[in-house]
Amino acid sequence: MIDLTKLLPEDAERIAYTEGFTGTAQLFARISDLEHALQAMVYQFGHYVEGDPADEERQAFENAQELLP
């Protein structure tokens, strides 16, 4: 059996749909969409953080970076 959590969300979504697990596939689709949105936010926020951000802002940026593959 394939561990879908070890795959990229896009690949896991395709396999789940192929196997008939539509609910699981939808969850992996949401994960993929969230990763894409987070990557865009990290890119935009990265330009802002280069200045002198507060500690909370720096921590939020670092946490977001750690979540991305």
mmCIF file with all atom_site columns, C-alpha atoms in Angstrom:
data_model
loop_
_atom_site.group_PDB
_atom_site.id
_atom_site.type_symbol
_atom_site.label_atom_id
_atom_site.label_alt_id
_atom_site.label_comp_id
_atom_site.label_asym_id
_atom_site.label_entity_id
_atom_site.label_seq_id
_atom_site.pdbx_PDB_ins_code
_atom_site.Cartn_x
_atom_site.Cartn_y
_atom_site.Cartn_z
_atom_site.occupancy
_atom_site.B_iso_or_equiv
_atom_site.pdbx_formal_charge
_atom_site.auth_seq_id
_atom_site.auth_comp_id
_atom_site.auth_asym_id
_atom_site.auth_atom_id
_atom_site.pdbx_PDB_model_num
ATOM 1  C CA . MET A 1 1  ? 0.000   0.000  0.000  1.00 0.00 ? 1  MET A CA 1
ATOM 2  C CA . ILE A 1 2  ? 1.245   3.498  -0.878 1.00 0.00 ? 2  ILE A CA 1
ATOM 3  C CA . ASP A 1 3  ? 1.600   6.047  1.930  1.00 0.00 ? 3  ASP A CA 1
ATOM 4  C CA . LEU A 1 4  ? 0.058   9.101  0.282  1.00 0.00 ? 4  LEU A CA 1
ATOM 5  C CA . THR A 1 5  ? 1.454   11.397 2.976  1.00 0.00 ? 5  THR A CA 1
ATOM 6  C CA . LYS A 1 6  ? 4.969   10.720 1.678  1.00 0.00 ? 6  LYS A CA 1
ATOM 7  C CA . LEU A 1 7  ? 4.121   12.065 -1.791 1.00 0.00 ? 7  LEU A CA 1
ATOM 8  C CA . LEU A 1 8  ? 3.688   15.545 -3.157 1.00 0.00 ? 8  LEU A CA 1
ATOM 9  C CA . PRO A 1 9  ? 0.074   16.669 -2.642 1.00 0.00 ? 9  PRO A CA 1
ATOM 10 C CA . GLU A 1 10 ? -0.551  16.785 -6.404 1.00 0.00 ? 10 GLU A CA 1
ATOM 11 C CA . ASP A 1 11 ? 0.603   13.183 -6.842 1.00 0.00 ? 11 ASP A CA 1
ATOM 12 C CA . ALA A 1 12 ? -1.305  11.987 -3.787 1.00 0.00 ? 12 ALA A CA 1
ATOM 13 C CA . GLU A 1 13 ? -4.456  13.685 -5.102 1.00 0.00 ? 13 GLU A CA 1
ATOM 14 C CA . ARG A 1 14 ? -4.190  11.922 -8.466 1.00 0.00 ? 14 ARG A CA 1
ATOM 15 C CA . ILE A 1 15 ? -3.624  8.515  -6.883 1.00 0.00 ? 15 ILE A CA 1
ATOM 16 C CA . ALA A 1 16 ? -6.477  8.993  -4.421 1.00 0.00 ? 16 ALA A CA 1
ATOM 17 C CA . TYR A 1 17 ? -8.876  9.890  -7.245 1.00 0.00 ? 17 TYR A CA 1
ATOM 18 C CA . THR A 1 18 ? -7.669  6.910  -9.276 1.00 0.00 ? 18 THR A CA 1
ATOM 19 C CA . GLU A 1 19 ? -8.311  4.588  -6.346 1.00 0.00 ? 19 GLU A CA 1
ATOM 20 C CA . GLY A 1 20 ? -11.763 6.082  -5.751 1.00 0.00 ? 20 GLY A CA 1
ATOM 21 C CA . PHE A 1 21 ? -10.967 7.940  -2.525 1.00 0.00 ? 21 PHE A CA 1
ATOM 22 C CA . THR A 1 22 ? -12.559 11.223 -3.555 1.00 0.00 ? 22 THR A CA 1
ATOM 23 C CA . GLY A 1 23 ? -12.685 12.706 -0.046 1.00 0.00 ? 23 GLY A CA 1
ATOM 24 C CA . THR A 1 24 ? -8.991  12.043 0.470  1.00 0.00 ? 24 THR A CA 1
ATOM 25 C CA . ALA A 1 25 ? -8.225  13.444 -2.970 1.00 0.00 ? 25 ALA A CA 1
ATOM 26 C CA . GLN A 1 26 ? -10.101 16.640 -2.115 1.00 0.00 ? 26 GLN A CA 1
ATOM 27 C CA . LEU A 1 27 ? -8.040  17.046 1.052  1.00 0.00 ? 27 LEU A CA 1
ATOM 28 C CA . PHE A 1 28 ? -4.795  16.685 -0.883 1.00 0.00 ? 28 PHE A CA 1
ATOM 29 C CA . ALA A 1 29 ? -6.093  19.208 -3.420 1.00 0.00 ? 29 ALA A CA 1
ATOM 30 C CA . ARG A 1 30 ? -6.692  21.677 -0.568 1.00 0.00 ? 30 ARG A CA 1
ATOM 31 C CA . ILE A 1 31 ? -3.186  21.043 0.775  1.00 0.00 ? 31 ILE A CA 1
ATOM 32 C CA . SER A 1 32 ? -1.753  21.715 -2.664 1.00 0.00 ? 32 SER A CA 1
ATOM 33 C CA . ASP A 1 33 ? -3.735  24.946 -2.989 1.00 0.00 ? 33 ASP A CA 1
ATOM 34 C CA . LEU A 1 34 ? -2.675  26.083 0.473  1.00 0.00 ? 34 LEU A CA 1
ATOM 35 C CA . GLU A 1 35 ? 0.993   25.371 -0.279 1.00 0.00 ? 35 GLU A CA 1
ATOM 36 C CA . HIS A 1 36 ? 0.740   27.433 -3.457 1.00 0.00 ? 36 HIS A CA 1
ATOM 37 C CA . ALA A 1 37 ? -0.865  30.344 -1.593 1.00 0.00 ? 37 ALA A CA 1
ATOM 38 C CA . LEU A 1 38 ? 1.722   30.125 1.190  1.00 0.00 ? 38 LEU A CA 1
ATOM 39 C CA . GLN A 1 39 ? 4.577   30.147 -1.327 1.00 0.00 ? 39 GLN A CA 1
ATOM 40 C CA . ALA A 1 40 ? 3.180   33.332 -2.871 1.00 0.00 ? 40 ALA A CA 1
ATOM 41 C CA . MET A 1 41 ? 2.797   34.928 0.558  1.00 0.00 ? 41 MET A CA 1
ATOM 42 C CA . VAL A 1 42 ? 6.336   33.965 1.618  1.00 0.00 ? 42 VAL A CA 1
ATOM 43 C CA . TYR A 1 43 ? 7.673   35.465 -1.599 1.00 0.00 ? 43 TYR A CA 1
ATOM 44 C CA . GLN A 1 44 ? 5.827   38.744 -1.046 1.00 0.00 ? 44 GLN A CA 1
ATOM 45 C CA . PHE A 1 45 ? 6.517   38.861 2.691  1.00 0.00 ? 45 PHE A CA 1
ATOM 46 C CA . GLY A 1 46 ? 10.188  38.125 2.071  1.00 0.00 ? 46 GLY A CA 1
ATOM 47 C CA . HIS A 1 47 ? 10.612  41.533 0.496  1.00 0.00 ? 47 HIS A CA 1
ATOM 48 C CA . TYR A 1 48 ? 9.047   43.145 3.553  1.00 0.00 ? 48 TYR A CA 1
ATOM 49 C CA . VAL A 1 49 ? 11.092  41.176 6.098  1.00 0.00 ? 49 VAL A CA 1
ATOM 50 C CA . GLU A 1 50 ? 14.347  42.356 4.598  1.00 0.00 ? 50 GLU A CA 1
ATOM 51 C CA . GLY A 1 51 ? 13.797  45.664 6.387  1.00 0.00 ? 51 GLY A CA 1
ATOM 52 C CA . ASP A 1 52 ? 13.506  45.701 10.184 1.00 0.00 ? 52 ASP A CA 1
ATOM 53 C CA . PRO A 1 53 ? 10.492  43.549 11.068 1.00 0.00 ? 53 PRO A CA 1
ATOM 54 C CA . ALA A 1 54 ? 9.238   42.912 14.562 1.00 0.00 ? 54 ALA A CA 1
ATOM 55 C CA . ASP A 1 55 ? 10.083  39.584 16.182 1.00 0.00 ? 55 ASP A CA 1
ATOM 56 C CA . GLU A 1 56 ? 6.528   38.280 15.667 1.00 0.00 ? 56 GLU A CA 1
ATOM 57 C CA . GLU A 1 57 ? 6.690   39.060 11.965 1.00 0.00 ? 57 GLU A CA 1
ATOM 58 C CA . ARG A 1 58 ? 10.061  37.368 11.608 1.00 0.00 ? 58 ARG A CA 1
ATOM 59 C CA . GLN A 1 59 ? 8.794   34.304 13.480 1.00 0.00 ? 59 GLN A CA 1
ATOM 60 C CA . ALA A 1 60 ? 5.673   34.110 11.299 1.00 0.00 ? 60 ALA A CA 1
ATOM 61 C CA . PHE A 1 61 ? 7.818   34.313 8.177  1.00 0.00 ? 61 PHE A CA 1
ATOM 62 C CA . GLU A 1 62 ? 10.168  31.578 9.407  1.00 0.00 ? 62 GLU A CA 1
ATOM 63 C CA . ASN A 1 63 ? 7.239   29.342 10.385 1.00 0.00 ? 63 ASN A CA 1
ATOM 64 C CA . ALA A 1 64 ? 5.695   29.749 6.941  1.00 0.00 ? 64 ALA A CA 1
ATOM 65 C CA . GLN A 1 65 ? 9.013   28.882 5.278  1.00 0.00 ? 65 GLN A CA 1
ATOM 66 C CA . GLU A 1 66 ? 9.320   25.712 7.377  1.00 0.00 ? 66 GLU A CA 1
ATOM 67 C CA . LEU A 1 67 ? 5.862   24.543 6.299  1.00 0.00 ? 67 LEU A CA 1
ATOM 68 C CA . LEU A 1 68 ? 6.750   24.610 2.624  1.00 0.00 ? 68 LEU A CA 1
ATOM 69 C CA . PRO A 1 69 ? 8.307   21.581 0.944  1.00 0.00 ? 69 PRO A CA 1
#
